[in-house]
Structure formats: structure tokens, C-alpha cells
Amino acid sequence: MDLKGTGDGVDCCISGAGPAGLMLGLLLARCGVRVTVVEKHVDFLRDFRGDTMQRSGMRLLDEIGLGGAFHAIPQRHMERLSFLLDEGEVNAADFTRLPGRKYKFASLVPQWDFLDLLRVTAEKEPGFELVRPAEVTGLLREGGWVAGLRYRDERGEEHEVRAHLTVACDGRHSAIRDQAGLIPVDAQVDVDCWWFQLPRLDTDPEGAGLLRVKGGEVLGLLDRGDFWQCGFFIGKGRDAAHRTQDVSYLRDRIGEFLPWLTDRVAGIDGWDDVKLLDVRLSRLRRWYRDGFLCLGDAAHAMSPAGGVGVNLALMDAAAAARILAEPLRERRVGRRELRQVQRRRRLPILVTQQMQRVLHKITLEPPAPGEEEKLPLMPRLMRRVPPLQVLPAALIATGVQQEHAPASARRD
Ligand SMILES: Cc1cc2nc3c(=O)[nH]c(=O)nc-3n(C[C@H](O)[C@H](O)[C@H](O)COP(=O)(O)OP(=O)(O)OC[C@H]3O[C@@H](n4cnc5c(N)ncnc54)[C@H](O)[C@@H]3O)c2cc1C
């Protein structure tokens, strides 16, 4: 068995190299903290990831000197998120109405390119190490404290990383969070989401995020250049029943929702092209134990509604790095510091999850049997009072709290 960080170990080990784990690793390493990040996949190339970067994330990247490199990645800018209704188009969130001159849009960027930028930058820091592919399998304990983690490499060999602080950034299914006895509380969610792609033609709307609402279901489209990233929200738990039918069921539904897509629905060959996202909204009551902290989706699983999960994960990482960098270097992280991280991030998460619940409810409330379908409340309001379109835009773009990088991690 290999023992990484033997002796006094590393200052911090992180399970998971998603947005939260890599950003935290990079910021801490720039502050002189010795960090090991352990990631189970060999690369970042998975299509089941959130790709929306909001203003809060872009501002953080500017602070750490990565704004230019980020904007050099091919991306699409989305200025508005609109409802498509039988009655016409209504803006749900208008980013162009945001105050300030910079980032009056959301950016749609392949998450793997963004993560690779963080990785390459972090690997320039002498105190940073990324180990992959390596699956974290458990926690090391000493007395009542978490003292690091265990992982299995691609040859099946077991390793240990000893650390002063262990951080779970391994997403909504985090195994070490459960092992630490931290169990998330789920809010009731009535929807699941099918995630698939359709070709996009030059004649289609451009730079768009479109939401087609019909009969209590929503088809969302994000302009990704030569394809539409589509999310089709269905009733919770109804996926298996739908999949007993031919996939033409979905093709027909798309055609009913947006007839101009009919010419390309044949691109969905079968149900294998349609991934199911089990939509969850959950959060931990307590994010930490002695020697252990959860961040990002491991602490609070987000719905894809509004496309904010990546940004919240980045904000968690920035707040944690600012609060913990110095105590980590001095090896004196205790409950007080970990509690401070949770306190700092609790309200933004609560408010955003509440916004997502409202979004689910007011766009997806189906008409009662025998009742005529009427316009959902939210588009009705937005159409009547257009300046209101800035409110969802502001909540999505910066949320309740913009977090900043620690001073030692900033670059021009
Ligand atoms: C289909 C879908 C669409 C979404 N759309 C959007 C969107 O448009 N915009 C947006 O902002 N958010 C979106 N989200 C949410 C967003 O992807 C997440 O909120 C965000 O990625 C959370 O970041 P994270 O770093 O906390 O966790 P994750 O991104 O989940 O990263 C966790 C990392 O940990 C690794 N890992 C897991 N287990 C282990 C283990 N045992 N050992 C080692 N490594 C492990 C994983 O491989 C992964 O790399 C979407 C989510 C899904 C599923």
C-alpha cells in the first residue's frame, strides 16, 4: 500500500475534480497550502455535466487571472432565457438588463474545457497534485477525527492520503459524505429531466435559451452552436414507463412542442441517446465533521433549473479557500473555521434552491382535469411587467452573494 502524504501528510486532500474540487485545489495551492485532489475519471470528457457559466463564476475567473483564457474557449453567449408560448415569446430572465457593463450574458462552455483550464493552471503550483484515475473508497480516522482518505487506482491497488483536512467535492452521490455520517435532506421535487441533443441549423434562433411550456411539461433548449442541448422535464419517476414505448413517443412530443424541430428529431436514434437526470434538491443540515468538510453538490444537490450549479460550486470553493487557507497552512482548522464556511454559504444555497423550487412549480403546474390550460404564472407576470425580467436574471447571474478569491490567489 502506497502512503501519500506520509509523516505529517498533506494539508488538504479533496475527493473529486469537478468545479468545486479543482477551484478549491487551485486557490489553496496558490495560497501555499499543500493539496492533493483525487478524481475517479481519467479525463473530464463526460456530456452529463452542467455547462453554464454565470457572471459570478466569470468574475471569480477574472480575479484569479483566468478571464482571458476562459473567454478564449469556444463558447456561446446567452443574453436571455425566454419562454416560448403559443401567444409568443416572453423573457424569463433578461441578462442585458443587469446593472454594470461586464457580463450581461451567461456563457455556455463545455465543462471539460473549463475544468482542463483549472487543472493546467493548478498543476503549475508546486503544492498541487491531481491523482487520477483513482476512486476514493473511504476515510481514514484517528480518534474521532477524519485524518485523510483511501483510494483505489486503475490497477486495483489501494492507497492512502493523510491530510489535516479532507474535503468531499465528489458530487451529489458522495460516498465519503455518507461514511462521515452526514445525510442530506431532500426537498420534494416532482420532476425528472431527459437530457439529449438535437442538431441546430443556422436559421434557428441564435444565442438563445428557450423554454417551451405546455401541459405541465417543459422543453428547454440551449444554443450550443451546431447543436441544441435539450432538457425535457417529465413527471418524477415516469421515465421507466415512458421507455417501454418506442422513442418515437419523444420525437412526437418534441414535434408537438416545437414544430420547427420536427425535421431533425430522427437524430434521436433510441432511448440510449436520452439520459435521465434524477432531479434532486437536497442539502446537508451540517456540512462538516472534525477534519472533514463537504462542498458543492456533495453539500447541496442542485436542480439544472436556471443553470447555476457550477457557479454555486465555484462560490463554495472561493469562500472555503478564503476562510481556510491560513488555518490550513498553520494546521489549525477546527470546528469554528468549518462552521464559518457553512454559515457563509448557507443563505445563498437556501435562496437559490427556493428559486429552483418556485421555477419547477410555476412553470410545471399542469392544468387540473377538465380545466383549460392557462399561461403559467411566471410568464404571465414577466409579460405584464417587463422590468421584472431583471430579477431572475440577477438571481441566476450572481445569486445572493458574490464570493471572492483569497488575496494570495489573485492574479492580473
Ligand atoms: C444533466 C445536468 C445538467 C446540468 N446543467 C447545469 C447547467 O447548465 N449549469 C450549471 O451551472 N449546473 C448544471 N448542472 C449542475 C452542475 O453540473 C453541478 O451543480 C456542478 O457540476 C457541481 O459541481 P461539483 O464540483 O460540486 O460536483 P460534480 O460536478 O458532480 O463533480 C464531482 C466530481 O467528483 C468525482 N467523483 C465522484 N465520486 C468520486 C469518488 N468516489 N472518487 C473520486 N472522484 C469522484 C466525479 O467524477 C466528478 O468529477 C447540471 C447537472 C446535470 C447532471
XYZ file of C-alpha atoms and ligand atoms in Angstrom:
465
model
C 0.000 0.000 0.000
C 1.276 3.426 -1.007
C 1.002 6.149 1.627
C 0.752 9.583 0.090
C 1.436 12.427 2.407
C 3.022 10.093 4.942
C 4.550 11.599 8.060
C 2.573 14.755 8.564
C 0.634 14.214 5.285
C -0.690 16.983 3.040
C -2.572 19.968 4.416
C -5.720 19.217 2.455
C -6.975 16.334 0.337
C -10.002 16.713 -1.889
C -12.212 13.960 -3.286
C -13.452 14.878 -6.782
C -12.082 17.143 -9.511
C -15.301 18.848 -10.578
C -15.749 22.641 -10.444
C -15.714 22.730 -6.618
C -12.724 20.407 -6.136
C -10.475 21.888 -8.817
C -11.225 25.509 -7.927
C -10.613 24.818 -4.235
C -7.386 22.958 -5.023
C -6.122 25.768 -7.245
C -6.940 28.592 -4.795
C -5.448 26.761 -1.817
C -2.288 25.802 -3.696
C -1.769 29.437 -4.714
C -2.003 30.314 -1.004
C 0.827 27.912 -0.178
C -1.350 25.021 1.028
C -0.231 21.512 0.046
C -3.204 19.899 -1.715
C -3.930 16.500 -3.261
C -7.054 16.130 -5.419
C -8.242 12.577 -6.182
C -10.528 12.059 -9.206
C -12.050 8.765 -10.296
C -12.209 9.513 -14.036
C -9.188 9.657 -16.294
C -10.433 12.843 -18.064
C -13.292 15.340 -17.917
C -14.975 14.213 -21.134
C -18.499 13.449 -19.997
C -21.573 15.001 -21.565
C -23.640 14.776 -18.392
C -22.351 17.964 -16.875
C -23.602 21.497 -16.389
C -22.125 23.874 -18.936
C -23.467 27.287 -17.940
C -21.043 29.842 -16.522
C -22.753 32.793 -14.909
C -21.480 36.276 -14.107
C -20.388 35.260 -10.573
C -18.136 32.500 -11.941
C -16.705 34.756 -14.673
C -15.888 37.469 -12.131
C -14.050 34.934 -9.988
C -12.059 33.802 -13.029
C -11.135 37.438 -13.732
C -9.862 37.809 -10.163
C -7.546 34.843 -10.487
C -6.259 35.967 -13.895
C -8.050 33.305 -15.948
C -10.703 35.533 -17.563
C -8.791 35.823 -20.857
C -8.050 32.108 -21.131
C -11.650 31.255 -20.249
C -13.073 33.533 -22.948
C -10.659 32.037 -25.490
C -12.518 28.702 -25.116
C -15.141 28.475 -27.902
C -18.457 29.331 -26.267
C -21.914 30.776 -26.872
C -23.289 33.785 -25.056
C -26.878 33.670 -23.864
C -28.415 37.107 -23.290
C -31.913 35.980 -22.460
C -33.750 32.953 -21.216
C -37.196 33.064 -22.855
C -40.493 31.281 -22.544
C -41.914 30.198 -25.893
C -45.676 30.275 -25.610
C -48.492 29.826 -28.100
C -49.004 33.576 -27.601
C -45.374 34.421 -28.491
C -42.031 34.817 -26.734
C -41.641 36.238 -23.216
C -38.300 36.797 -21.490
C -37.949 34.818 -18.276
C -34.563 36.288 -17.419
C -33.015 39.173 -19.307
C -29.272 39.376 -18.598
C -28.919 42.520 -20.724
C -30.922 44.390 -18.055
C -28.311 43.612 -15.359
C -26.539 46.642 -13.915
C -22.874 47.154 -14.826
C -21.160 46.833 -18.174
C -19.454 43.451 -17.995
C -21.034 40.013 -18.337
C -24.533 40.903 -19.374
C -24.900 37.299 -20.532
C -24.422 33.705 -19.406
C -21.720 31.677 -21.151
C -22.267 28.168 -22.442
C -18.906 26.421 -22.340
C -18.062 22.712 -22.483
C -17.358 21.937 -18.839
C -14.432 19.679 -19.746
C -12.590 22.606 -21.384
C -13.207 24.784 -18.358
C -12.058 22.051 -15.944
C -8.979 21.463 -18.032
C -8.113 25.151 -17.770
C -8.339 24.918 -13.975
C -6.270 21.728 -13.967
C -3.472 23.104 -16.164
C -3.311 26.271 -14.050
C -3.339 24.386 -10.752
C -0.612 21.989 -11.895
C 1.757 24.961 -12.218
C 1.624 25.332 -8.432
C 4.286 23.293 -6.617
C 1.906 22.366 -3.777
C -0.815 20.950 -6.066
C -1.204 17.330 -7.104
C -4.020 15.678 -9.075
C -4.250 11.890 -8.853
C -6.424 10.199 -11.498
C -7.977 7.842 -12.343
C -8.377 6.971 -8.687
C -11.629 6.211 -6.890
C -11.964 7.390 -3.322
C -13.270 4.465 -1.316
C -13.211 5.564 2.308
C -11.989 7.823 5.071
C -9.031 7.457 7.404
C -9.858 8.098 11.024
C -7.812 8.898 14.047
C -9.652 9.134 17.311
C -12.844 10.995 16.441
C -11.174 12.875 13.560
C -11.110 12.290 9.857
C -7.406 12.055 9.014
C -7.451 11.614 5.216
C -8.856 9.249 2.619
C -8.337 5.940 0.885
C -8.465 5.424 -2.856
C -8.106 2.612 -5.403
C -6.066 3.191 -8.544
C -6.753 1.778 -12.026
C -4.783 -1.385 -11.251
C -6.994 -2.006 -8.214
C -4.274 -1.117 -5.732
C -5.225 0.627 -2.517
C -3.593 3.898 -1.376
C -3.971 6.335 1.478
C -3.631 10.113 1.623
C -3.184 11.526 5.107
C -4.360 15.106 5.493
C -5.128 17.743 8.080
C -8.463 18.416 6.299
C -10.408 16.166 3.912
C -12.960 17.816 1.613
C -15.739 15.957 -0.217
C -16.237 17.660 -3.599
C -17.355 14.421 -5.226
C -20.833 15.435 -6.202
C -24.375 14.596 -5.252
C -23.660 10.870 -4.695
C -20.612 11.436 -2.480
C -19.774 8.177 -0.734
C -17.427 9.660 1.847
C -20.056 12.183 2.910
C -22.321 9.260 3.780
C -19.453 7.473 5.542
C -18.886 10.580 7.631
C -22.489 10.237 8.766
C -23.680 13.389 7.006
C -27.004 12.614 5.369
C -28.624 15.170 3.030
C -32.249 16.135 3.481
C -34.227 16.007 0.221
C -36.818 18.631 -0.679
C -39.817 17.353 -2.574
C -39.246 17.564 -6.316
C -41.905 16.483 -8.796
C -39.797 16.419 -11.940
C -37.045 14.483 -13.648
C -35.219 15.567 -16.770
C -34.320 13.930 -20.063
C -31.023 15.266 -21.385
C -30.250 14.949 -25.121
C -29.024 16.859 -28.149
C -30.564 17.900 -31.450
C -28.806 19.462 -34.460
C -29.041 23.266 -34.654
C -29.412 24.979 -38.026
C -28.174 28.471 -38.957
C -31.784 29.542 -39.477
C -32.701 28.699 -35.827
C -32.859 31.389 -33.120
C -29.338 32.381 -32.061
C -27.703 32.857 -28.650
C -30.843 31.556 -27.086
C -32.045 29.743 -24.030
C -35.625 28.745 -24.784
C -38.261 27.184 -22.560
C -41.344 25.745 -24.260
C -44.066 25.226 -21.651
C -47.058 23.036 -22.468
C -49.497 21.000 -20.384
C -47.310 20.915 -17.283
C -44.190 19.866 -19.207
C -41.216 21.971 -20.253
C -38.770 21.525 -23.111
C -35.623 23.612 -22.566
C -33.162 24.386 -25.400
C -29.694 25.877 -25.035
C -27.841 27.132 -28.099
C -24.509 25.275 -28.243
C -23.543 26.356 -31.750
C -24.073 23.397 -34.043
C -26.429 21.626 -31.626
C -29.185 22.333 -29.152
C -28.635 20.966 -25.677
C -32.122 19.883 -24.714
C -33.691 19.170 -21.337
C -37.224 17.770 -21.295
C -38.823 17.870 -17.857
C -41.145 14.959 -17.130
C -43.081 13.910 -14.038
C -40.929 12.401 -11.282
C -40.479 8.643 -11.642
C -42.207 8.459 -15.055
C -39.029 7.657 -17.035
C -39.251 3.847 -16.843
C -42.870 3.784 -18.033
C -42.078 6.103 -20.960
C -39.161 3.940 -22.002
C -41.417 0.912 -22.548
C -42.707 2.814 -25.611
C -40.823 3.419 -28.824
C -38.590 6.507 -28.774
C -40.935 7.952 -31.428
C -43.031 8.979 -28.404
C -40.363 11.551 -27.511
C -39.841 12.577 -31.139
C -43.585 13.241 -31.467
C -43.687 15.191 -28.201
C -40.835 17.412 -29.389
C -42.675 17.993 -32.673
C -45.826 18.968 -30.738
C -43.857 21.332 -28.536
C -41.849 22.984 -31.309
C -42.899 22.007 -34.844
C -39.736 23.610 -36.337
C -37.695 20.833 -34.693
C -39.645 18.058 -36.471
C -37.177 17.936 -39.380
C -34.380 16.708 -37.101
C -35.934 14.608 -34.339
C -34.951 11.497 -36.310
C -31.461 12.266 -34.917
C -32.643 10.629 -31.677
C -31.942 7.018 -32.643
C -33.157 5.347 -29.485
C -33.540 5.771 -25.731
C -29.768 5.348 -25.322
C -29.443 8.871 -26.763
C -31.627 10.212 -23.941
C -30.076 10.366 -20.483
C -32.148 10.599 -17.358
C -31.294 13.196 -14.754
C -32.913 12.291 -11.470
C -33.616 15.891 -10.425
C -32.885 16.451 -6.771
C -32.791 19.363 -4.434
C -31.105 18.405 -1.218
C -28.793 19.887 1.344
C -26.920 18.896 4.431
C -28.006 20.330 7.752
C -24.363 20.227 8.772
C -21.546 20.379 6.222
C -18.654 19.263 8.434
C -17.180 16.916 11.000
C -13.810 17.212 12.734
C -11.231 17.145 9.916
C -13.904 16.891 7.204
C -15.981 19.267 5.033
C -18.475 18.909 2.158
C -18.743 21.475 -0.653
C -20.609 21.859 -3.969
C -23.166 19.226 -4.904
C -21.864 16.987 -2.102
C -23.294 19.533 0.345
C -26.314 20.647 -1.721
C -27.524 18.894 -4.889
C -28.955 21.461 -7.293
C -31.606 21.119 -9.984
C -30.487 22.112 -13.510
C -33.198 24.843 -13.430
C -31.533 28.196 -14.124
C -28.095 26.608 -14.768
C -26.478 27.703 -11.513
C -24.956 24.532 -10.001
C -21.451 25.075 -11.383
C -21.370 28.663 -10.138
C -22.520 27.757 -6.652
C -19.827 25.091 -6.517
C -17.234 27.717 -7.530
C -18.545 30.195 -4.937
C -18.357 27.494 -2.230
C -14.746 26.841 -3.198
C -13.810 30.538 -3.115
C -15.436 31.099 0.285
C -13.817 27.976 1.740
C -10.374 28.915 0.383
C -10.628 32.425 1.829
C -11.662 31.185 5.267
C -9.426 28.101 5.439
C -6.161 28.886 3.605
C -4.344 30.406 6.544
C -5.555 27.972 9.234
C -4.724 25.124 6.845
C -1.156 26.328 6.378
C -0.870 26.526 10.146
C -2.679 23.199 10.642
C -5.237 24.628 12.997
C -8.530 24.074 11.207
C -11.128 23.290 13.829
C -14.907 23.236 14.006
C -15.035 27.016 14.276
C -13.480 27.544 10.829
C -15.573 24.800 9.214
C -18.736 26.220 10.744
C -17.763 29.608 9.335
C -17.672 28.148 5.798
C -21.138 26.658 6.183
C -22.545 29.877 7.689
C -21.134 31.906 4.837
C -22.684 29.702 2.154
C -25.931 28.591 3.788
C -28.113 31.554 2.790
C -27.111 31.696 -0.914
C -27.821 27.975 -1.219
C -31.159 28.233 0.579
C -32.332 31.133 -1.571
C -31.206 29.526 -4.838
C -32.847 26.205 -4.040
C -36.018 28.062 -3.156
C -35.853 29.840 -6.525
C -35.459 26.470 -8.262
C -38.479 25.049 -6.413
C -40.543 28.040 -7.467
C -39.339 27.632 -11.061
C -40.358 23.952 -11.047
C -43.733 24.779 -9.607
C -44.842 27.744 -11.580
C -43.727 26.502 -14.943
C -44.698 22.891 -14.460
C -48.069 23.095 -12.733
C -50.313 21.081 -15.095
C -53.911 22.185 -15.648
C -56.426 20.378 -13.421
C -58.529 17.735 -15.255
C -61.255 19.442 -17.251
C -59.618 22.837 -16.792
C -58.397 24.830 -19.767
C -54.663 25.326 -19.973
C -53.763 28.835 -18.929
C -50.499 30.658 -19.120
C -48.229 29.719 -16.187
C -47.943 32.445 -13.573
C -44.311 33.337 -14.169
C -44.528 34.127 -17.909
C -47.785 35.987 -17.215
C -46.030 38.229 -14.712
C -42.971 38.733 -16.888
C -45.081 39.728 -19.854
C -47.131 42.204 -17.864
C -44.166 43.830 -16.093
C -41.025 43.512 -18.292
C -38.643 45.190 -15.774
C -39.300 42.154 -13.543
C -37.205 40.166 -16.027
C -34.108 41.502 -14.324
C -34.916 39.742 -11.031
C -34.470 36.125 -12.158
C -31.507 37.309 -14.251
C -29.828 38.788 -11.153
C -30.558 35.708 -9.041
C -29.123 33.459 -11.720
C -26.146 35.684 -12.624
C -24.743 36.486 -9.192
C -27.117 34.880 -6.731
C -27.281 36.265 -3.242
C -23.570 36.520 -2.709
C -20.553 37.049 -4.939
C -17.563 35.287 -3.387
C -14.001 36.456 -3.927
C -10.684 34.649 -4.192
C -8.214 34.909 -1.293
C -5.755 37.781 -1.861
C -2.766 35.430 -2.380
C -4.615 33.548 -5.125
C -5.402 36.650 -7.212
C -3.526 37.450 -10.402
C -3.792 40.202 -13.010
C -27.593 16.937 -16.727
C -27.158 18.071 -15.844
C -27.278 19.352 -16.319
C -26.868 20.416 -15.535
N -26.934 21.656 -16.061
C -26.326 22.661 -15.424
C -26.090 23.880 -16.080
O -26.472 24.088 -17.224
N -25.424 24.834 -15.403
C -24.959 24.650 -14.136
O -24.351 25.571 -13.567
N -25.171 23.495 -13.492
C -25.804 22.491 -14.105
N -25.921 21.286 -13.503
C -25.419 21.110 -12.150
C -23.899 21.099 -12.113
O -23.351 20.214 -13.065
C -23.423 20.739 -10.696
O -24.131 21.502 -9.741
C -21.938 21.029 -10.552
O -21.198 20.302 -11.508
C -21.475 20.671 -9.151
O -20.076 20.711 -9.085
P -19.275 19.818 -8.035
O -17.837 20.093 -8.261
O -19.842 20.021 -6.685
O -19.643 18.305 -8.385
P -19.517 17.493 -9.751
O -19.507 18.383 -10.927
O -20.546 16.434 -9.668
O -18.060 16.836 -9.671
C -17.791 15.760 -8.806
C -16.500 15.106 -9.250
O -16.185 14.078 -8.311
C -15.804 12.903 -8.996
N -16.085 11.764 -8.118
C -17.288 11.271 -7.745
N -17.130 10.229 -6.906
C -15.796 10.071 -6.741
C -15.002 9.159 -5.991
N -15.551 8.197 -5.231
N -13.649 9.262 -6.058
C -13.067 10.231 -6.810
N -13.780 11.126 -7.549
C -15.125 11.039 -7.509
C -16.650 12.925 -10.273
O -16.073 12.127 -11.284
C -16.622 14.420 -10.610
O -15.527 14.755 -11.412
C -26.367 20.186 -14.240
C -26.263 18.903 -13.755
C -26.632 17.847 -14.557
C -26.455 16.448 -14.041
